[in-house]
Amino acid sequence: MKAQLTPLALALLFFFCHAQIAWAEKLTVAFSSDHIAIGSDFTGAELTVFGGIERAAEDPKRNGPYDAIMIVRGPQGSVAVREKKPVGPFWLNGAQHRFQSVPSFLSILSDRPVEEIIDQKSKAQLSASVEAQFAAHEATEPESGNFAAALIRIRRAQGLYGDDPDAIFFLSSTLFRTTIRLPGAAPLGHYEVEVKAFAEGEEIAATKTDFWVNRSGFEHVLATAARQHGVAYGLAVIAMALGFGSIASMIFRRD
Amino acid sequence: MQIYLPIAGLPVDVFTVLGLSVAVGFISGLFGVGGGFLMTPLLIFLGIPPAVAVASVSSQIAASSVTGALAYWRRRAVDFKLGTILTLGGIVGAVLGVVFFNAMQRQGHLDAVIVFSYIALLGSIGGLMLFESLKAICFPSTKTEAATRDRHGWAKSLPFKMQFHHSGLEISTIPLFLLAVFIGFFGALLGVGGGFILVPALIYIFRVPTAVVVGTSLVQQLITMVIATLLHAATNHSVDILLSLILMLGATFGAQFGARAHIGIRPEYFRLLLGLLVFGVALRFAADILIPPRDTFSATRTDVAR
């Protein structure tokens, strides 16, 4: 815990110092909801986010328009990526790589391509692409490259990873709106949202917020019961099976 | 209409799953088999995690077996003494099956084990059925009855013999018990009732009268699947109650229509069809590992499911 706190404290310190020097504008974001409940009709969700860049009179005049980048990260989790190899006539799982802590959901939204907002170097520093989020893994474990690329490809296809350079709409020069799209198989847990505002390629303001994805009442009760009261849950399923079978037997009795 | 399955953790189309279970129920009623060997694979091919498919289908087989077992019980077509031996073996097998299931799940090999077991089990049983029925069709003169008549001699010569008055048999309990253990094991591991193995085995190997075979095997299947459901729910928490409910709804009703439908064909053609069905499922699984995959990579979450 302590080891994690130190960089956090440093970051906070840096945040405040930096804010005093160069960051004039203030960034505020608001969600349509900070809690997404997965009910029996859940097939995905859209979360609308509004953001505003507040300018005070003494703020420096900006020549260009404002830009915004938003990074949404789902709960971190471990994942095993396996590669199938031909063994005789069969295609079997061969080599595998375990990623201990990768976001289960990752979405990078911006108002125009990130390269146009900031230069390549800042883009890498900001990890403002799905691939960049895996750069750290590749640095420590060079052999993970293929597996990381495969994981990204698979999760992109599932709608879990993605970047959309047209997702943020500026309603006025300082007010913007965007939509976070969660697929039906969205992982449960705590989602972190990082929003940054730019002007003339420089970061001028940043903020962080979060939301939760949880099962709704009934689904939550079922899932908790299955996990914590396995025997009782099992007996309930069996009672249901026996009841169902008996009822069908009575309805369809032929003799 | 999409519905979110809380344990599987993904939305499925209710009507797809319901239609599937009605179809499988119909086929199971038609052929007098449980249908688990079709239902579990179809759910897996639909994208439901194999562990959830296996565990949830177990409960559906239990529901279907109740209906069948009650019907045979009313007709006094159940040998309870034989059923007790088979059930005891089935319970032992189901416990072993779930222990093996959990061990494989921990090591991340469960999906592969399920696929390979399906290929081996359904491939061999389906192949035998095809071979046997084709032989009967092509050489109608060779009476399989006469050939198998002496074969049950060994079951008589083993120790721990028991009298089964209802079936009019006196055979050793050891091979019966081992057969039931085998069926219980694969039943719990693969989400199949095992009727398609137990029924022919009792008829051809143990010479149990056909009149009591189906009823007795349904009783064994019912209790084995109840135990398997309970063990799955208690240890790996993979039973999805909503999925079970949809499957039970579809399959119990489908089975009733299947049982009433008559196809006027000779028994050997009937067995040929069933053999084709069983062998077909094995081939479908084999295709998964024989055909070069479009994407050689796959990703599986290894932390708590979802």
XYZ file of C-alpha atoms in Angstrom:
561
model
C 0.000 0.000 0.000
C 2.789 2.356 0.973
C 4.667 1.727 -2.243
C 1.580 2.695 -4.182
C 0.953 5.797 -2.157
C 4.314 7.383 -2.780
C 3.947 7.787 -6.546
C 0.369 8.872 -5.954
C 1.514 11.587 -3.574
C 4.177 12.660 -6.049
C 1.612 12.777 -8.779
C -0.696 14.893 -6.650
C 2.131 17.242 -5.766
C 3.060 17.523 -9.405
C -0.574 18.052 -10.247
C -0.956 21.029 -7.950
C 2.388 22.654 -8.785
C 1.758 22.198 -12.443
C -1.734 23.571 -12.127
C -0.472 26.750 -10.568
C 2.110 27.326 -13.252
C 0.466 26.566 -16.564
C -3.017 25.221 -16.051
C -5.400 28.059 -16.104
C -8.625 26.516 -17.306
C -10.662 24.139 -15.205
C -12.179 20.939 -16.570
C -15.438 19.551 -15.210
C -17.216 16.407 -16.361
C -20.585 14.949 -15.485
C -22.085 11.534 -16.202
C -25.638 10.653 -17.072
C -25.223 7.991 -14.370
C -22.353 6.871 -12.191
C -23.769 3.401 -11.741
C -24.748 0.942 -14.451
C -26.972 -1.895 -13.302
C -26.945 -5.091 -15.317
C -30.456 -6.510 -15.316
C -31.896 -9.464 -17.204
C -32.447 -7.224 -20.230
C -28.865 -5.945 -20.301
C -27.369 -6.068 -23.774
C -24.927 -3.232 -23.373
C -25.157 0.346 -22.188
C -24.404 3.834 -23.308
C -23.193 6.368 -20.832
C -23.398 10.006 -21.802
C -20.702 12.288 -20.495
C -20.744 16.069 -20.574
C -17.612 18.088 -20.118
C -16.978 21.758 -19.768
C -13.806 23.809 -19.873
C -14.175 26.788 -17.589
C -12.315 29.913 -18.485
C -11.672 32.770 -16.127
C -11.091 36.306 -17.362
C -7.404 36.229 -16.546
C -6.781 32.960 -18.476
C -4.393 33.215 -21.402
C -5.977 33.644 -24.790
C -5.877 30.455 -26.889
C -5.339 30.671 -30.611
C -6.778 27.315 -31.614
C -9.828 25.360 -30.517
C -9.849 23.156 -27.462
C -9.435 19.383 -27.787
C -10.350 16.596 -25.392
C -9.144 13.033 -24.877
C -10.895 10.597 -22.594
C -9.467 7.267 -21.433
C -11.902 4.773 -19.887
C -10.412 1.779 -18.100
C -12.424 -1.171 -16.806
C -11.389 -3.210 -13.762
C -7.905 -4.691 -13.981
C -7.739 -8.460 -14.297
C -5.495 -11.302 -15.321
C -5.860 -12.992 -18.667
C -4.217 -15.954 -20.355
C -3.586 -15.633 -24.080
C -2.957 -18.957 -25.792
C -1.702 -19.708 -29.250
C -2.897 -22.765 -31.133
C -0.254 -24.764 -32.949
C -0.643 -27.757 -35.256
C 0.276 -31.013 -33.493
C -0.039 -33.758 -36.083
C -3.519 -33.279 -37.550
C -4.798 -31.339 -34.542
C -4.720 -27.677 -33.677
C -3.954 -27.517 -29.979
C -3.101 -24.794 -27.519
C 0.639 -24.395 -27.451
C 2.474 -21.427 -25.990
C 0.644 -19.126 -23.652
C 1.282 -15.820 -21.960
C -0.357 -14.588 -18.798
C -1.018 -10.906 -18.383
C -1.357 -10.350 -14.659
C -3.020 -6.974 -14.650
C -4.587 -5.551 -17.778
C -7.757 -3.494 -18.100
C -10.750 -5.665 -18.929
C -12.227 -2.714 -20.788
C -10.383 0.092 -22.509
C -11.767 2.883 -24.578
C -9.938 5.945 -25.806
C -12.194 8.698 -27.067
C -11.217 11.997 -28.634
C -12.650 14.766 -30.782
C -10.158 14.171 -33.586
C -7.272 11.730 -34.166
C -4.939 11.831 -31.181
C -1.930 12.428 -33.468
C -3.486 15.702 -34.558
C -4.055 16.819 -30.975
C -0.614 15.996 -29.580
C 2.684 14.770 -31.006
C 3.740 11.121 -31.026
C 5.948 11.421 -27.950
C 3.239 12.897 -25.782
C 0.851 10.334 -27.165
C 3.090 7.548 -25.895
C 3.550 9.307 -22.549
C -0.165 9.708 -22.192
C -0.751 6.089 -23.302
C -3.418 7.532 -25.523
C -3.806 4.415 -27.638
C -4.828 0.879 -26.830
C -1.431 -0.394 -27.940
C 0.411 2.102 -25.743
C -1.350 0.699 -22.690
C 0.546 -2.536 -23.310
C 3.904 -0.925 -23.960
C 4.952 -1.462 -20.334
C 4.359 -5.219 -20.660
C 6.437 -5.358 -23.796
C 9.245 -3.439 -22.169
C 9.541 -5.901 -19.273
C 8.642 -9.018 -21.227
C 9.690 -8.676 -24.864
C 8.185 -12.044 -25.843
C 4.706 -10.813 -24.875
C 4.446 -8.663 -28.021
C 2.555 -11.150 -30.203
C 0.280 -12.085 -27.345
C -0.472 -8.461 -26.514
C -1.311 -7.773 -30.160
C -3.579 -10.840 -30.208
C -5.291 -9.820 -26.979
C -5.933 -6.352 -28.345
C -7.281 -7.769 -31.603
C -9.600 -10.218 -29.809
C -10.907 -7.643 -27.363
C -11.397 -5.068 -30.093
C -13.579 -7.605 -31.899
C -15.581 -8.140 -28.685
C -16.093 -4.423 -28.275
C -14.080 -4.400 -25.054
C -11.141 -2.412 -26.420
C -11.397 0.431 -28.835
C -10.460 3.942 -29.756
C -12.758 6.354 -31.459
C -11.345 9.657 -32.712
C -14.817 10.988 -33.566
C -16.518 10.236 -30.265
C -16.227 13.609 -28.569
C -18.410 16.388 -29.933
C -17.786 19.998 -29.020
C -21.168 21.649 -28.575
C -19.552 25.026 -28.181
C -15.899 25.988 -27.997
C -15.751 24.951 -24.337
C -18.574 22.439 -23.888
C -18.359 18.862 -25.123
C -20.349 15.670 -25.005
C -19.469 12.023 -25.587
C -20.862 8.520 -25.164
C -19.111 5.551 -23.544
C -20.395 2.367 -25.136
C -20.305 -0.797 -23.011
C -20.945 -4.147 -24.741
C -23.325 -6.798 -23.359
C -20.368 -8.760 -22.001
C -19.003 -5.692 -20.196
C -16.928 -6.754 -17.200
C -18.313 -5.953 -13.761
C -16.516 -3.593 -11.444
C -15.011 -0.189 -11.073
C -14.295 1.897 -14.180
C -11.878 4.802 -14.136
C -12.270 7.716 -16.483
C -9.437 10.115 -17.210
C -10.277 13.271 -19.134
C -7.724 15.727 -20.470
C -8.224 19.001 -22.276
C -5.713 20.396 -24.761
C -5.101 23.665 -26.469
C -2.465 24.187 -29.139
C -1.129 20.677 -28.450
C -0.552 21.418 -24.763
C -2.392 19.802 -21.910
C -4.221 22.571 -20.106
C -6.496 20.742 -17.723
C -7.244 17.231 -16.516
C -9.662 15.475 -14.276
C -10.508 11.960 -13.135
C -13.777 10.363 -12.332
C -15.261 6.895 -12.170
C -18.370 4.775 -12.414
C -19.482 1.281 -11.460
C -20.941 -1.580 -13.444
C -22.845 -3.992 -11.200
C -25.563 -6.563 -11.488
C -28.979 -5.152 -10.657
C -31.063 -6.389 -7.719
C -32.360 -9.731 -8.979
C -29.264 -10.696 -10.959
C -27.114 -9.632 -8.021
C -29.106 -11.807 -5.611
C -28.778 -14.807 -7.960
C -25.070 -14.346 -8.565
C -24.304 -13.785 -4.880
C -26.387 -16.787 -3.885
C -24.604 -18.963 -6.446
C -21.219 -17.902 -5.139
C -21.771 -17.632 -1.393
C -24.539 -20.137 -0.724
C -23.681 -22.772 -3.312
C -25.458 -25.634 -1.550
C -28.712 -23.729 -0.984
C -28.579 -22.401 -4.550
C -27.986 -25.929 -5.847
C -30.907 -27.264 -3.796
C -33.116 -24.494 -5.202
C -32.149 -25.447 -8.764
C -32.846 -29.111 -7.969
C -36.228 -28.243 -6.424
C -37.010 -26.291 -9.584
C -35.980 -29.268 -11.744
C -38.032 -31.769 -9.745
C -41.034 -29.433 -9.665
C -40.790 -28.799 -13.368
C -40.508 -32.482 -14.191
C -43.469 -33.384 -11.970
C -45.671 -30.640 -13.392
C -44.839 -31.684 -16.951
C -45.587 -35.267 -15.950
C -49.031 -34.258 -14.629
C -49.889 -32.107 -17.635
C -48.860 -34.691 -20.189
C -50.037 -37.786 -18.331
C -51.219 -40.226 -20.937
C -52.682 -43.093 -18.940
C -35.484 -10.964 -27.070
C -32.171 -10.853 -25.290
C -31.842 -11.975 -21.705
C -28.791 -11.576 -19.504
C -27.556 -14.799 -17.897
C -26.207 -13.840 -14.460
C -23.719 -16.702 -14.032
C -22.615 -17.107 -17.640
C -22.227 -13.316 -17.618
C -23.471 -12.688 -21.124
C -26.717 -11.924 -22.900
C -28.328 -14.602 -25.059
C -31.385 -14.589 -27.265
C -34.175 -16.316 -25.299
C -35.884 -17.622 -28.402
C -32.691 -19.127 -29.794
C -32.032 -21.034 -26.576
C -35.705 -21.930 -26.115
C -36.007 -23.101 -29.743
C -32.838 -25.113 -29.343
C -34.081 -26.807 -26.176
C -37.474 -27.588 -27.738
C -35.683 -29.153 -30.730
C -33.338 -31.163 -28.527
C -36.275 -32.143 -26.284
C -38.204 -33.316 -29.349
C -35.293 -35.442 -30.526
C -34.770 -36.848 -27.039
C -38.453 -37.758 -26.767
C -38.361 -39.328 -30.223
C -35.310 -41.467 -29.540
C -35.904 -42.001 -25.835
C -32.562 -40.474 -24.835
C -31.825 -37.630 -22.445
C -30.489 -35.268 -25.056
C -27.673 -33.873 -22.921
C -25.115 -35.019 -25.489
C -26.795 -32.621 -27.953
C -27.790 -29.804 -25.610
C -24.425 -29.174 -23.944
C -22.464 -29.063 -27.232
C -25.041 -26.767 -28.854
C -24.793 -24.350 -25.922
C -21.005 -24.440 -26.151
C -21.203 -23.731 -29.895
C -23.534 -20.799 -29.058
C -20.725 -19.266 -27.012
C -21.813 -20.157 -23.472
C -18.782 -21.018 -21.316
C -18.394 -24.841 -21.304
C -18.404 -25.006 -17.494
C -21.738 -23.152 -17.309
C -23.207 -25.248 -20.133
C -22.244 -28.556 -18.471
C -23.452 -27.574 -14.991
C -26.733 -26.036 -16.161
C -27.636 -28.887 -18.515
C -27.200 -31.345 -15.605
C -30.183 -29.730 -13.876
C -32.232 -29.800 -17.071
C -31.539 -33.530 -17.515
C -32.707 -34.055 -13.928
C -35.984 -32.272 -14.769
C -36.514 -34.298 -17.952
C -35.694 -37.558 -16.126
C -38.379 -36.889 -13.486
C -41.081 -36.782 -16.131
C -39.814 -39.949 -17.803
C -39.107 -41.856 -14.587
C -42.592 -41.091 -13.204
C -44.225 -42.393 -16.381
C -42.266 -45.680 -16.218
C -42.799 -45.995 -12.462
C -46.556 -45.790 -12.919
C -46.277 -48.682 -15.358
C -44.160 -50.643 -12.843
C -41.383 -50.683 -15.425
C -38.566 -49.888 -13.002
C -36.277 -52.447 -11.360
C -35.510 -50.606 -8.131
C -32.921 -53.083 -6.918
C -30.984 -52.768 -10.154
C -31.613 -49.023 -10.049
C -30.099 -48.797 -6.556
C -26.844 -50.478 -7.630
C -26.637 -48.267 -10.724
C -27.464 -45.142 -8.727
C -24.783 -45.851 -6.122
C -22.243 -46.264 -8.913
C -23.571 -43.152 -10.622
C -23.146 -41.074 -7.454
C -19.553 -42.267 -7.000
C -18.898 -41.455 -10.662
C -20.521 -38.009 -10.401
C -18.381 -37.116 -7.369
C -15.225 -38.212 -9.215
C -16.393 -36.363 -12.322
C -16.922 -33.066 -10.480
C -13.591 -33.419 -8.621
C -11.844 -33.941 -11.977
C -13.870 -31.070 -13.519
C -12.734 -28.666 -10.771
C -9.112 -29.805 -10.967
C -9.035 -29.251 -14.724
C -10.752 -25.874 -14.337
C -8.081 -24.742 -11.860
C -5.346 -25.723 -14.295
C -7.096 -24.029 -17.224
C -7.511 -27.246 -19.220
C -11.240 -27.748 -18.696
C -12.383 -26.563 -22.138
C -9.879 -28.784 -23.919
C -10.761 -31.782 -21.706
C -14.465 -31.317 -22.479
C -13.852 -31.113 -26.231
C -11.575 -34.171 -26.294
C -13.867 -36.218 -24.062
C -16.808 -35.437 -26.326
C -14.836 -36.520 -29.380
C -13.673 -39.743 -27.724
C -16.960 -40.675 -26.047
C -19.422 -39.670 -28.766
C -17.064 -40.753 -31.540
C -16.731 -44.281 -30.174
C -20.375 -44.718 -29.106
C -21.681 -43.120 -32.315
C -19.277 -45.188 -34.388
C -20.409 -48.392 -32.659
C -24.074 -47.501 -33.213
C -23.439 -46.767 -36.891
C -21.475 -49.979 -37.325
C -24.059 -52.080 -35.534
C -27.057 -50.613 -37.359
C -25.360 -50.741 -40.769
C -24.497 -54.373 -40.129
C -28.109 -55.102 -39.269
C -29.297 -53.278 -42.387
C -26.782 -54.819 -44.813
C -26.818 -58.358 -43.383
C -30.299 -58.862 -41.977
C -29.728 -62.617 -41.631
C -27.011 -62.329 -38.959
C -28.923 -62.252 -35.733
C -27.135 -60.050 -33.230
C -29.388 -61.604 -30.585
C -27.828 -65.021 -30.964
C -24.313 -63.647 -31.034
C -24.698 -61.727 -27.783
C -26.611 -64.432 -25.931
C -23.534 -66.140 -24.516
C -21.536 -63.007 -23.957
C -23.121 -62.161 -20.629
C -21.639 -65.322 -19.184
C -18.743 -63.404 -17.673
C -21.093 -61.100 -15.762
C -22.512 -64.207 -14.098
C -19.190 -65.737 -13.205
C -17.912 -62.730 -11.238
C -18.358 -62.549 -7.454
C -20.945 -60.439 -5.523
C -23.806 -61.891 -7.502
C -27.228 -60.503 -6.838
C -30.743 -61.579 -7.720
C -32.776 -59.022 -9.630
C -36.275 -60.479 -9.403
C -37.963 -57.753 -11.357
C -35.626 -58.288 -14.286
C -35.366 -62.035 -13.727
C -31.585 -61.916 -13.617
C -28.791 -63.085 -11.388
C -25.594 -61.230 -12.206
C -22.522 -59.858 -10.484
C -22.859 -56.310 -9.160
C -19.231 -55.420 -9.976
C -19.537 -54.749 -13.735
C -22.905 -53.034 -13.185
C -21.393 -50.764 -10.555
C -18.326 -49.961 -12.677
C -20.510 -49.155 -15.687
C -22.540 -46.769 -13.530
C -19.355 -45.140 -12.182
C -18.140 -44.607 -15.753
C -21.453 -43.057 -16.806
C -21.684 -40.883 -13.688
C -18.138 -39.629 -14.241
C -18.666 -38.579 -17.852
C -22.190 -37.394 -17.055
C -20.912 -34.887 -14.496
C -17.891 -33.932 -16.598
C -19.732 -33.443 -19.890
C -23.320 -32.627 -18.927
C -24.814 -35.760 -20.437
C -27.289 -38.126 -18.798
C -25.646 -41.177 -20.288
C -28.854 -42.972 -21.251
C -27.490 -43.479 -24.730
C -24.703 -45.596 -23.184
C -26.531 -47.192 -20.257
C -29.593 -48.408 -22.176
C -27.722 -50.336 -24.893
C -25.199 -51.603 -22.339
C -27.941 -53.005 -20.091
C -29.718 -54.599 -23.043
C -26.783 -56.040 -24.956
C -24.240 -56.788 -22.229
C -26.355 -57.561 -19.173
C -29.434 -58.898 -20.971
C -31.783 -56.817 -18.833
C -35.322 -57.101 -20.243
C -36.054 -54.155 -22.537
C -39.296 -53.446 -20.649
C -37.507 -52.271 -17.484
C -34.287 -50.874 -18.999
C -35.441 -47.377 -19.913
C -37.323 -46.753 -16.659
C -34.437 -48.039 -14.533
C -31.867 -46.013 -16.450
C -34.046 -42.888 -16.051
C -34.085 -43.359 -12.267
C -30.288 -43.711 -12.289
C -29.956 -40.657 -14.522
C -32.282 -38.591 -12.328
C -30.390 -39.198 -9.098
C -26.935 -38.946 -10.699
C -27.807 -35.602 -12.324
C -29.355 -34.256 -9.093
C -26.084 -35.047 -7.309
C -24.027 -33.601 -10.182
C -26.074 -30.357 -10.132
C -25.653 -30.022 -6.374
C -21.895 -30.662 -6.562
C -21.411 -28.222 -9.454
C -23.426 -25.556 -7.632
C -21.587 -26.107 -4.348
C -18.023 -26.294 -5.680
C -17.570 -24.440 -8.976
C -20.698 -22.220 -8.859
C -21.328 -22.692 -12.580
C -25.044 -23.518 -12.571
C -26.907 -20.673 -14.237
C -30.447 -20.845 -12.858
C -31.947 -18.706 -15.633
C -30.333 -20.832 -18.329
C -31.552 -23.972 -16.503
C -35.076 -22.573 -16.412
C -35.147 -21.867 -20.161
C -33.708 -25.310 -20.942
C -36.203 -27.087 -18.664
C -39.112 -25.213 -20.217
C -38.096 -26.040 -23.760
C -36.856 -29.571 -23.252
C -39.694 -30.979 -21.129
C -42.314 -29.745 -23.577
C -40.295 -30.649 -26.641
C -39.813 -34.162 -25.275
C -43.580 -34.655 -24.919
C -44.121 -33.863 -28.585
C -41.176 -36.033 -29.545
C -42.543 -38.970 -27.557
C -45.927 -38.643 -29.321
C -44.424 -38.342 -32.785
C -44.075 -41.614 -34.607
C -41.717 -42.236 -37.409
C -42.691 -45.411 -39.126
C -39.261 -46.837 -39.762
C -37.596 -50.093 -38.795
C -35.597 -50.174 -35.537
C -32.236 -50.597 -37.268
C -32.822 -47.433 -39.306
C -33.901 -45.761 -36.117
C -30.596 -46.748 -34.484
C -28.748 -45.628 -37.605
C -30.281 -42.147 -37.277
C -29.375 -41.936 -33.609
C -25.870 -43.163 -34.390
C -25.510 -40.493 -37.084
C -26.647 -37.853 -34.619
C -24.186 -38.914 -31.917
C -21.347 -39.300 -34.415
C -22.230 -35.951 -35.987
C -21.742 -34.107 -32.692
C -18.343 -35.798 -32.286
C -17.404 -34.701 -35.821
C -18.481 -31.135 -35.112
C -16.149 -31.057 -32.081
C -13.387 -32.710 -34.092
C -13.763 -30.027 -36.761
C -12.893 -27.432 -34.127
C -9.457 -28.912 -33.619
C -8.872 -30.311 -37.120
C -9.690 -27.246 -39.203
C -6.989 -24.579 -39.002
C -8.446 -21.797 -36.834
C -9.018 -18.380 -38.336
C -7.328 -16.811 -35.336
C -4.704 -19.022 -33.729
C -4.842 -16.922 -30.559
C -7.464 -17.042 -27.852
C -7.839 -15.076 -24.633
C -9.399 -16.340 -21.407
C -9.844 -14.352 -18.226
C -8.132 -16.174 -15.404
C -9.348 -14.107 -12.458
C -12.824 -14.563 -10.993
C -15.267 -15.080 -13.842
C -16.137 -11.614 -15.038
